[in-house]
PDB file of C-alpha atoms in Angstrom:
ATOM      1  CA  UNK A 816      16.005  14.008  -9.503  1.00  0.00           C
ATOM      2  CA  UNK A 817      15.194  10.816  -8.514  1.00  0.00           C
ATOM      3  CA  UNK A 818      11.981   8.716  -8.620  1.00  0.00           C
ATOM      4  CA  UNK A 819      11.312   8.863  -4.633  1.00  0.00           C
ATOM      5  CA  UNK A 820      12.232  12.589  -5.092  1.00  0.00           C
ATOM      6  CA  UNK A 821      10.266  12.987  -8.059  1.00  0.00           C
ATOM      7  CA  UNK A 822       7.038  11.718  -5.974  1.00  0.00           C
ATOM      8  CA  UNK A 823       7.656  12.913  -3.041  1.00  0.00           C
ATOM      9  CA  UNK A 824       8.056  16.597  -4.614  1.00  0.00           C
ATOM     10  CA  UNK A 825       5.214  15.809  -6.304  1.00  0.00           C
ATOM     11  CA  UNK A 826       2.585  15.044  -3.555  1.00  0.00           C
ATOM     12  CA  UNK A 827       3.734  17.948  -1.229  1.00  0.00           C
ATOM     13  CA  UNK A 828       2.919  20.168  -4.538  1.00  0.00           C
ATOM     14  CA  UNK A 829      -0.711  18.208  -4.381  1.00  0.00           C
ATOM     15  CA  UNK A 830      -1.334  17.946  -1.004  1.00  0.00           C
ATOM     16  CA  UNK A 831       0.986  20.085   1.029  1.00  0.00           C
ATOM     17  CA  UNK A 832       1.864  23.148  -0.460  1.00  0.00           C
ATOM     18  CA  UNK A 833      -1.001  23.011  -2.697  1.00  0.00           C
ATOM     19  CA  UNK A 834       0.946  24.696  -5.695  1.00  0.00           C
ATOM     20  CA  UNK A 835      -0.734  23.750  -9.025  1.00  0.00           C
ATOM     21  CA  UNK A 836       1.908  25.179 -11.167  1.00  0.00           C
ATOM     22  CA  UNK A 837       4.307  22.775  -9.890  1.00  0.00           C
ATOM     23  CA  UNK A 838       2.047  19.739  -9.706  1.00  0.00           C
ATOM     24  CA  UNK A 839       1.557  20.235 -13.125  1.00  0.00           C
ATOM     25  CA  UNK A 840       5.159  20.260 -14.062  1.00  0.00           C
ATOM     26  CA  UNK A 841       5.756  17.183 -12.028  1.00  0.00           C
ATOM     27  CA  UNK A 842       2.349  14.577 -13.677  1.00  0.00           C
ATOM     28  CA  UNK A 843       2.596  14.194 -17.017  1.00  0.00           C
ATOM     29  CA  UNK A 844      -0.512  15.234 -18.719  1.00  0.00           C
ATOM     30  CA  UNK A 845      -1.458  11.572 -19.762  1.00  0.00           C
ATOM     31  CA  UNK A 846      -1.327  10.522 -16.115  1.00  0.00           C
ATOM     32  CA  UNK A 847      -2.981   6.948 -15.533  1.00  0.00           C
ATOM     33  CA  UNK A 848      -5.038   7.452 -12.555  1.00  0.00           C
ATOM     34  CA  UNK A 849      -6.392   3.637 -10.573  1.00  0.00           C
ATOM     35  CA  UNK A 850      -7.976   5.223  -8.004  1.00  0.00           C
ATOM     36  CA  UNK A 851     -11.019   4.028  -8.374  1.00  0.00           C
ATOM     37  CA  UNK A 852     -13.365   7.681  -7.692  1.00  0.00           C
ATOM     38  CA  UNK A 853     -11.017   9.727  -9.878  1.00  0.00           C
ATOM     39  CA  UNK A 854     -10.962  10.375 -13.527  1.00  0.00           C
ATOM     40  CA  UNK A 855      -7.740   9.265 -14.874  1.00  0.00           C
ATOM     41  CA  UNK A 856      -5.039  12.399 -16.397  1.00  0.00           C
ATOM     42  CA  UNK A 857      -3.597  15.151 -14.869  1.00  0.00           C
ATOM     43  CA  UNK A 858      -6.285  17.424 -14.984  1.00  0.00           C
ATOM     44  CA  UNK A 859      -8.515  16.272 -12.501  1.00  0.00           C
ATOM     45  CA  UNK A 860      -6.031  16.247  -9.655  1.00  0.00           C
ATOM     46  CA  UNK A 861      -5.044  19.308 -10.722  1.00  0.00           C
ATOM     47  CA  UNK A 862      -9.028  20.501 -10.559  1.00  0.00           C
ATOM     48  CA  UNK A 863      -8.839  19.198  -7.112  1.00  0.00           C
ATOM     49  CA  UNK A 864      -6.105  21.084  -5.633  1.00  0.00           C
ATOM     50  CA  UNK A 865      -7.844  24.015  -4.339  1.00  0.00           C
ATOM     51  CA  UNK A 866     -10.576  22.186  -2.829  1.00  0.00           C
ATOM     52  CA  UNK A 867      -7.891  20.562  -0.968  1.00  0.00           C
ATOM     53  CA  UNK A 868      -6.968  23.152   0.213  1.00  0.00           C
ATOM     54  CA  UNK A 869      -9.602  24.493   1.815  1.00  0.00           C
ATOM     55  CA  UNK A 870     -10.457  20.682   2.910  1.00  0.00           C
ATOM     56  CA  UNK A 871      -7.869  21.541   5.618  1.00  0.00           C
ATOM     57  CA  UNK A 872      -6.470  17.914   4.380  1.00  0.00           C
ATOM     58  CA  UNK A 873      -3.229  16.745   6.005  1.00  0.00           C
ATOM     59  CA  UNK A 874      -0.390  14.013   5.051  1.00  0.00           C
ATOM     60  CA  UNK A 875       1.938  11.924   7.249  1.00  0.00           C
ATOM     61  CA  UNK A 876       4.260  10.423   5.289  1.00  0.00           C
ATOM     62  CA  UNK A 877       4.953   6.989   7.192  1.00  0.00           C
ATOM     63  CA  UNK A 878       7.424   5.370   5.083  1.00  0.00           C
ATOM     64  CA  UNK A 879       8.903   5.169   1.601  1.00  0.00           C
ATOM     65  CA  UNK A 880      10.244   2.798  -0.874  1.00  0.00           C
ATOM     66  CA  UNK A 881      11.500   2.674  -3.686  1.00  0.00           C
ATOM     67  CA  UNK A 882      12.694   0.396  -6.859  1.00  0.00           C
ATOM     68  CA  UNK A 883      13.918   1.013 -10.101  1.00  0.00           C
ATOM     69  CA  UNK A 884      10.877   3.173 -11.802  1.00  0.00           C
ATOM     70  CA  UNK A 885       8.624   2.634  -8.915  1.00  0.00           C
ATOM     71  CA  UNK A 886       7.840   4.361  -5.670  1.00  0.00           C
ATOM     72  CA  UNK A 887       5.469   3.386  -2.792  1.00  0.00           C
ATOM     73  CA  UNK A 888       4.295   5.652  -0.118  1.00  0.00           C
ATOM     74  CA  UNK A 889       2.257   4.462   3.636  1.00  0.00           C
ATOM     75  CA  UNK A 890       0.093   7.050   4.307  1.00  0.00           C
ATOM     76  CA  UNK A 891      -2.705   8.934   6.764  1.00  0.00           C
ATOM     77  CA  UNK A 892      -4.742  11.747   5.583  1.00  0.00           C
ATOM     78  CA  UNK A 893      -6.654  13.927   8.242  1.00  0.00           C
ATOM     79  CA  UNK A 894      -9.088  15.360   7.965  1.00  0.00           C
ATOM     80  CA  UNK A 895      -9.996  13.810   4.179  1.00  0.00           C
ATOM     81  CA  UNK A 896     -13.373  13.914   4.106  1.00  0.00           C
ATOM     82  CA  UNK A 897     -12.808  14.515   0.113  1.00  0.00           C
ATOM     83  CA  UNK A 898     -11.985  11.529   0.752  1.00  0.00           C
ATOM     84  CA  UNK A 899     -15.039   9.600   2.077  1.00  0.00           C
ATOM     85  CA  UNK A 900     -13.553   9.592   5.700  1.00  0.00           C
ATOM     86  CA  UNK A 901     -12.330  11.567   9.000  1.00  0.00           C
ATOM     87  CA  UNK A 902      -8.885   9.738   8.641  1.00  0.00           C
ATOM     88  CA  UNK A 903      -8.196   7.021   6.079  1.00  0.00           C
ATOM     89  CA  UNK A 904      -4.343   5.144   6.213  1.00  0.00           C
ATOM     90  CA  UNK A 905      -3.286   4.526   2.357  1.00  0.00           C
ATOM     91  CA  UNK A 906      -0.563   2.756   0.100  1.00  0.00           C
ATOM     92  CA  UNK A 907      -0.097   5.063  -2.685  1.00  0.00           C
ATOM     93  CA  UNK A 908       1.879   3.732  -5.430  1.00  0.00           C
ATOM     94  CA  UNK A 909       3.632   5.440  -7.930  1.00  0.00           C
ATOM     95  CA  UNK A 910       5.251   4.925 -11.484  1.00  0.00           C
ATOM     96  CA  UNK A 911       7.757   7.204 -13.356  1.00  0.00           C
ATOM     97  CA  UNK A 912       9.151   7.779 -16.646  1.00  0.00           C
ATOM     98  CA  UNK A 913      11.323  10.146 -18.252  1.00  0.00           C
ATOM     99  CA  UNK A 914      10.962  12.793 -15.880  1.00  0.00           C
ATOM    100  CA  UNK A 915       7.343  12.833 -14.947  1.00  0.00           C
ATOM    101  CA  UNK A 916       4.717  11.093 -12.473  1.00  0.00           C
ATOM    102  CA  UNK A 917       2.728   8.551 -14.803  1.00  0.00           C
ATOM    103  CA  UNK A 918       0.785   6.320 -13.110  1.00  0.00           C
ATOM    104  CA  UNK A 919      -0.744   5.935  -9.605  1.00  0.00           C
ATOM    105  CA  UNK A 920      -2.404   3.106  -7.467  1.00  0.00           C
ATOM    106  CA  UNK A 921      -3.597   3.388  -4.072  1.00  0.00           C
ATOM    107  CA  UNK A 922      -5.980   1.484  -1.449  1.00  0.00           C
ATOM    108  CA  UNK A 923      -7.546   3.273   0.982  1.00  0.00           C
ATOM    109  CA  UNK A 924      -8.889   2.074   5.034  1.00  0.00           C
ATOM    110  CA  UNK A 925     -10.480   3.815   7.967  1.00  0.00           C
ATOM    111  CA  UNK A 926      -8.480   3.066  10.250  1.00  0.00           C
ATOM    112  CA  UNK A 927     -10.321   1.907  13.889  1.00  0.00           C
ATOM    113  CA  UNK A 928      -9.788   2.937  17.517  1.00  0.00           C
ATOM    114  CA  UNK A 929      -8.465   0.123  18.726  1.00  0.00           C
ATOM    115  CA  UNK A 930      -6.819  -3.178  17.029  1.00  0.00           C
ATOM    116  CA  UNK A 931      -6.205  -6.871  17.624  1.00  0.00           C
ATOM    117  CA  UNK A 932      -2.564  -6.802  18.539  1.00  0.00           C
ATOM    118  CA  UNK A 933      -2.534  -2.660  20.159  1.00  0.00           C
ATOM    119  CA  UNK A 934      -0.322  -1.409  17.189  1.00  0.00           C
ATOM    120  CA  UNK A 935      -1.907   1.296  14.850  1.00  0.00           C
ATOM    121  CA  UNK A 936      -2.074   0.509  11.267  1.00  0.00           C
ATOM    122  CA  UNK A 937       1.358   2.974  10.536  1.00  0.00           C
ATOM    123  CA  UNK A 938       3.412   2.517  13.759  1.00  0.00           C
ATOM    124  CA  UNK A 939       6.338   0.383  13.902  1.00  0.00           C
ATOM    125  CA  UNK A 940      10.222   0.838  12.180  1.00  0.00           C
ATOM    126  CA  UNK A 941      10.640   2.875   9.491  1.00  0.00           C
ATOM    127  CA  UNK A 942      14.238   3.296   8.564  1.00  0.00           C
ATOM    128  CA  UNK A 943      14.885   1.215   5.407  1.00  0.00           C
ATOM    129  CA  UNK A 944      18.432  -0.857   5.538  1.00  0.00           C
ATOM    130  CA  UNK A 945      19.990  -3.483   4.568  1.00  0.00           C
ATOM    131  CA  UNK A 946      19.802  -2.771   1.172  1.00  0.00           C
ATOM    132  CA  UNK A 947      22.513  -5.399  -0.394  1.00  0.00           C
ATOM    133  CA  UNK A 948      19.809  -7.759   0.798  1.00  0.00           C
ATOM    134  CA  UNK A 949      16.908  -6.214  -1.451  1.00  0.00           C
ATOM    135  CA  UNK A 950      16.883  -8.851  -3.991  1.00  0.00           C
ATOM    136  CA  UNK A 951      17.129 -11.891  -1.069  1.00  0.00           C
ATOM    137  CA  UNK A 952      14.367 -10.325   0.437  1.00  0.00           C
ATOM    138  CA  UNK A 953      11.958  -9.174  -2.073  1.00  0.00           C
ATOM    139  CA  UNK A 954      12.300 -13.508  -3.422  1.00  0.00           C
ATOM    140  CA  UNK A 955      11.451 -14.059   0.182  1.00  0.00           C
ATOM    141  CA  UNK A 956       8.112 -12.260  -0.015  1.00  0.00           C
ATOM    142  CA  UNK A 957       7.088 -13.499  -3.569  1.00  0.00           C
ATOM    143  CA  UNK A 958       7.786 -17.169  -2.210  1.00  0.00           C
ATOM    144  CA  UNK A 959       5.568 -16.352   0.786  1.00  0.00           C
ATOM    145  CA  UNK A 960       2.936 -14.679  -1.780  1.00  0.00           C
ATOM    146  CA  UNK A 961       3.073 -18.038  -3.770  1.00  0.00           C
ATOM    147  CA  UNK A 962       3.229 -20.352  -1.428  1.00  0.00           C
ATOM    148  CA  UNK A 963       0.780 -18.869   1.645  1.00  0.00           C
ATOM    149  CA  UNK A 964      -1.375 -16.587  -0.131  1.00  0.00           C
ATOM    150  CA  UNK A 965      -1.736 -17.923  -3.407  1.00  0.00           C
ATOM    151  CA  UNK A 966      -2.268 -21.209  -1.490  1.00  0.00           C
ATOM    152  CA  UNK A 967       0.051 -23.109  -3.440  1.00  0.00           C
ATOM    153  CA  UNK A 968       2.219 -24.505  -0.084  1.00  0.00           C
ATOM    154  CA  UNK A 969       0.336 -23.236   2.925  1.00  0.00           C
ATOM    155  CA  UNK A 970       2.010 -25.683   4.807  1.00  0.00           C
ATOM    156  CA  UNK A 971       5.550 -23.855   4.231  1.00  0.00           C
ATOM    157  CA  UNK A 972       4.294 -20.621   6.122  1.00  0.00           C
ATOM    158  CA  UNK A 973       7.523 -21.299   8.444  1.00  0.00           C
ATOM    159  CA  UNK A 974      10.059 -20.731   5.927  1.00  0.00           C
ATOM    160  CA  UNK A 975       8.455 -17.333   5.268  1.00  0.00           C
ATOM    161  CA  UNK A 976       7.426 -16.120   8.611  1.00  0.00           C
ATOM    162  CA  UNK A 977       9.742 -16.370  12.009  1.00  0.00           C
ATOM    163  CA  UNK A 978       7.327 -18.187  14.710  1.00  0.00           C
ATOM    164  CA  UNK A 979       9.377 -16.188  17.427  1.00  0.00           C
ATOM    165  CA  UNK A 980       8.537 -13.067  16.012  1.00  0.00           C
ATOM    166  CA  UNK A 981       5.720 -11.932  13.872  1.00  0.00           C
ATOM    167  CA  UNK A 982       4.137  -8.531  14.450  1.00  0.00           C
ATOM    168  CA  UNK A 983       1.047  -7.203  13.056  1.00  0.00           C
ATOM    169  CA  UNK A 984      -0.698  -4.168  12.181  1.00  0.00           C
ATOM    170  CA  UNK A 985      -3.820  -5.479  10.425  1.00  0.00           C
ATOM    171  CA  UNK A 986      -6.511  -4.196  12.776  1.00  0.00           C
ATOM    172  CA  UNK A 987      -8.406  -7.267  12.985  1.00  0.00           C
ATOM    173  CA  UNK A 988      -4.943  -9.543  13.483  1.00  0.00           C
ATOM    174  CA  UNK A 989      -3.428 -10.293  16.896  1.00  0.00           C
ATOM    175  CA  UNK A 990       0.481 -11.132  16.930  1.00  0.00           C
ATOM    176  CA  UNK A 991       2.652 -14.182  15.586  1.00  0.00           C
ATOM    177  CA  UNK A 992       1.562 -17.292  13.724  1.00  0.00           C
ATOM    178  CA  UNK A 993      -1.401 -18.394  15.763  1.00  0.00           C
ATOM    179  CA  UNK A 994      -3.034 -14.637  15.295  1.00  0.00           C
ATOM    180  CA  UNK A 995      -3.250 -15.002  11.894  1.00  0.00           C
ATOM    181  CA  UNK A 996      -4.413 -18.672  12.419  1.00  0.00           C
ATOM    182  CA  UNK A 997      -6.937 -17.494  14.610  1.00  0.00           C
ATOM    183  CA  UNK A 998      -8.059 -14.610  12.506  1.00  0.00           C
ATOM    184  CA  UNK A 999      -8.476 -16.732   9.212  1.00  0.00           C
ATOM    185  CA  UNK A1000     -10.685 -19.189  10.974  1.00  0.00           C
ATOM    186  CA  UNK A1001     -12.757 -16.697  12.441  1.00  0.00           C
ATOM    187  CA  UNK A1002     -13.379 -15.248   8.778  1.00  0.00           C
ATOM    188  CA  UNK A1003     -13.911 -18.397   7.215  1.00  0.00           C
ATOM    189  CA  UNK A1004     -16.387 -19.464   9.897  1.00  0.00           C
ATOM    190  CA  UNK A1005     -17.998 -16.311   9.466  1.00  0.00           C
ATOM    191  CA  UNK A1006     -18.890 -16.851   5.556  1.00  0.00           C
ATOM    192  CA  UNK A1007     -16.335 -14.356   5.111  1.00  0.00           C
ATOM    193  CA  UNK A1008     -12.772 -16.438   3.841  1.00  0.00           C
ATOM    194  CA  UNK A1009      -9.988 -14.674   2.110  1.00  0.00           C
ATOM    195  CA  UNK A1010      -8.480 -15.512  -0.667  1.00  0.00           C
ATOM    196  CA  UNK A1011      -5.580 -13.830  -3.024  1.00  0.00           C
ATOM    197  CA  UNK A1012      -5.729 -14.574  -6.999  1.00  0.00           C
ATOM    198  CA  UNK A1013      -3.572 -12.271  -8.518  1.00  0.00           C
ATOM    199  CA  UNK A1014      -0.435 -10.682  -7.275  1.00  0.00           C
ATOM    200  CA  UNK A1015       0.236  -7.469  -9.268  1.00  0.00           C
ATOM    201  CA  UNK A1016       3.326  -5.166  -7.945  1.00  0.00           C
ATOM    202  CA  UNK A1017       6.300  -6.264  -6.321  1.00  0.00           C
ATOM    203  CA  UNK A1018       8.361  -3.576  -5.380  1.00  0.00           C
ATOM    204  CA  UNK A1019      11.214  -4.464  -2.666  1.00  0.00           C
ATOM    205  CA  UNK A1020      13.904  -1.964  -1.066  1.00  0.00           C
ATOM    206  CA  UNK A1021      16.406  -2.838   1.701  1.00  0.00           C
ATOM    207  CA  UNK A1022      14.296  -4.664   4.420  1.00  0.00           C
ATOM    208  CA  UNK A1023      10.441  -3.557   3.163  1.00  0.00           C
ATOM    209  CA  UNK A1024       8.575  -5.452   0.522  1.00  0.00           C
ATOM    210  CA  UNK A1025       5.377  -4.053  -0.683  1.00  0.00           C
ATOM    211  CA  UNK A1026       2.630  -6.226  -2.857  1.00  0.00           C
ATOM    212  CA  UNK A1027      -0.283  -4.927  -4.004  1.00  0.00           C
ATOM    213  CA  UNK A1028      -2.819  -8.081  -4.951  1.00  0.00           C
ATOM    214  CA  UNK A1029      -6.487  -8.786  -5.564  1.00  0.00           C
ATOM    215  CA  UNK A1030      -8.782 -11.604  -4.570  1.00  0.00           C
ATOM    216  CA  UNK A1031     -12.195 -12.135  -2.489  1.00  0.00           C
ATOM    217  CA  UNK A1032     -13.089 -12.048   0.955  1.00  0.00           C
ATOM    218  CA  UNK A1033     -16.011 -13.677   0.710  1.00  0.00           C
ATOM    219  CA  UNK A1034     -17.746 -13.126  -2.556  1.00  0.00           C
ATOM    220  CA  UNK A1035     -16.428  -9.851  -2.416  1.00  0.00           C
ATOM    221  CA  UNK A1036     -14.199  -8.743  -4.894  1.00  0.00           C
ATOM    222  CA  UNK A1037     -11.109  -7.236  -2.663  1.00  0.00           C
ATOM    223  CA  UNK A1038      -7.408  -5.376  -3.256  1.00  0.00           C
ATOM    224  CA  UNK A1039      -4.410  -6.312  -0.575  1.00  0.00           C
ATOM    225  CA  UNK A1040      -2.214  -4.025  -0.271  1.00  0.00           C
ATOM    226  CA  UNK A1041       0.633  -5.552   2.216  1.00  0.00           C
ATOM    227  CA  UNK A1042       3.734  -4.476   3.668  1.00  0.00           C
ATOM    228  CA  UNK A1043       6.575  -7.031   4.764  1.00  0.00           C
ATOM    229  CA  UNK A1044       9.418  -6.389   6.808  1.00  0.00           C
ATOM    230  CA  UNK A1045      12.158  -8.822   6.729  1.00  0.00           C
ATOM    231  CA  UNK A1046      15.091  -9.254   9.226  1.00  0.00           C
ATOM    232  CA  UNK A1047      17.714 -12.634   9.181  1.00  0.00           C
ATOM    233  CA  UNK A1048      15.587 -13.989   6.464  1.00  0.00           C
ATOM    234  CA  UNK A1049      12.387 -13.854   7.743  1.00  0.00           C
ATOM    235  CA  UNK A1050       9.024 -11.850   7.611  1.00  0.00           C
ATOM    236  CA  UNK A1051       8.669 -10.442  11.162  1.00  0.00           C
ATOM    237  CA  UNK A1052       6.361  -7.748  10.408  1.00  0.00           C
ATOM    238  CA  UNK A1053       3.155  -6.842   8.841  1.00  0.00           C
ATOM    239  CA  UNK A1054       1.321  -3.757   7.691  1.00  0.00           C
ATOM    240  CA  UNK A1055      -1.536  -3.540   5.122  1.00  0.00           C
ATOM    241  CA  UNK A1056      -4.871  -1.639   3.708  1.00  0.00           C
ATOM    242  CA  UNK A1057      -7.916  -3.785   2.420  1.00  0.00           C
ATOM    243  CA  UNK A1058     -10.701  -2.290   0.984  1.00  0.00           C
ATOM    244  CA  UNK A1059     -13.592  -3.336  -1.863  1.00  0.00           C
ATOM    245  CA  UNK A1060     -12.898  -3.153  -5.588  1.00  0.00           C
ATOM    246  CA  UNK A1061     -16.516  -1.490  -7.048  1.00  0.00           C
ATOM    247  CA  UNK A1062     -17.895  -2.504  -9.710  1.00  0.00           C
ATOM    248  CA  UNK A1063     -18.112   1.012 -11.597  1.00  0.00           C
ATOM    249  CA  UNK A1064     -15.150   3.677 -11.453  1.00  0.00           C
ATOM    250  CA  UNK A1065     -14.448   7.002 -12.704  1.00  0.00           C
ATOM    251  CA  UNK A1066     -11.945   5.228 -15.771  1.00  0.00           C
ATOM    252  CA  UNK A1067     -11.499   2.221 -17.577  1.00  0.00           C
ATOM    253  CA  UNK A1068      -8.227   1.762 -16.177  1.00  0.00           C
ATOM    254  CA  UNK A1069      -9.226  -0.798 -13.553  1.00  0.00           C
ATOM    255  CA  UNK A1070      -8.273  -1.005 -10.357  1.00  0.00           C
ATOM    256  CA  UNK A1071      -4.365  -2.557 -11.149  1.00  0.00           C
TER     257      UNK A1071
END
């Protein structure tokens, strides 16, 4: 079994079928949980399984990627008021080893009735290809990461991103180069600028990079979770989830 198959049998065991026995076969026992609201191990999602049921939660699976040990999943949950929220759109990120689902990630974001550019937060492509370019691509992104939202060459935000064609999903984001442009002065004026510190996950398949960073808007201590796609070596599309990083969680395992 694969990684993507290991996951993918392992969160339609957690939040499809609702079968404990085989979730528990699938997470090893030791399970690192970063979700900030859950105890880390294997127990406590397992504890949760039959409230979930009865939740009446439901999963769309959007899209999936994969690399080497390391599997990312864009998300919706209905009706996931376990959750916090009516709907909520997610990144879930997972990490296997020898057999088992280890480790997990995720960011959460309710998503809003209408949006800047009048794409929902999950439409859009979905079929990964061209995966002989994974490696061109996935350097693409990290030199966009670097150079754009690390700050460390703003200025180079053309070599990254095609100012033809630049489509966006962020809710509060219209389309192409002078959306963004527009959107990041608005926040800035607004005592609310954003800013990326830390990249932490790279994980690139085909034409879909995924990064999962931290950083402030504001003062506010903030996870990015972003979604490139790439096409004739450029980014032309955009999907993400932002949310707040609390202070207190149910672990010490921090929110990376």
């Amino acid at each position: 079994m694969t990684a993507q198959d290991l996951v993918l049998a392992a969160v339609a065991a957690i939040f499809t079928d609702f079968d404990v026995d085989t979730a528990k076969g699938l997470l090893a026992p030791d399970y690192i949980q970063h979700n900030t609201a859950v105890p880390t191990g294997a127990d406590p999602i397992l504890g949760f399984i039959p409230g979930l049921e009865q939740s009446g939660i439901a999963l769309t699976t959007h899209r999936v990627l994969s690399e080497g040990d390391m599997v990312v999943l864009h998300n919706t949950y209905a009706n996931a008021q376990a959750f916090g929220a009516e709907t909520l759109v997610a990144f879930d990120v997972f990490r296997v080893q020898d057999g088992r689902v280890v480790e997990h990630w995720d960011n959460l974001q309710v998503p809003p009735t209408e949006t800047a550019s009048g794409r929902s937060m999950t439409d859009g492509p979905t079929e990964v290809v061209d995966l002989d370019l994974t490696g061109e691509n996935k350097a693409l992104v990290k030199g966009f990461i670097a150079d754009v939202l690390h700050g460390g060459a703003p200025e180079r935000i053309t070599t990254y991103i095609s100012p033809e064609l630049y489509l966006q999903h962020n809710p509060l984001v219209g389309d192409g180069l002078d959306g963004l442009g527009a959107a990041l002065t608005a926040m800035a004026e607004a005592g609310q600028a954003m800013a990326y510190s830390e990249t932490h996950i790279v994980v690139g398949q085909g034409n879909f990079v995924f990064a999962a960073s931290e950083g402030t808007i504001g003062d506010t201590p903030t996870a990015f979770f972003d979604l490139f796609r790439v096409a004739d070596g450029k980014i032309v599309e955009h999907w993400d989830t932002v949310s707040e990083i609390p202070a207190d969680m149910a672990h010490e395992n921090g929110k990376f």
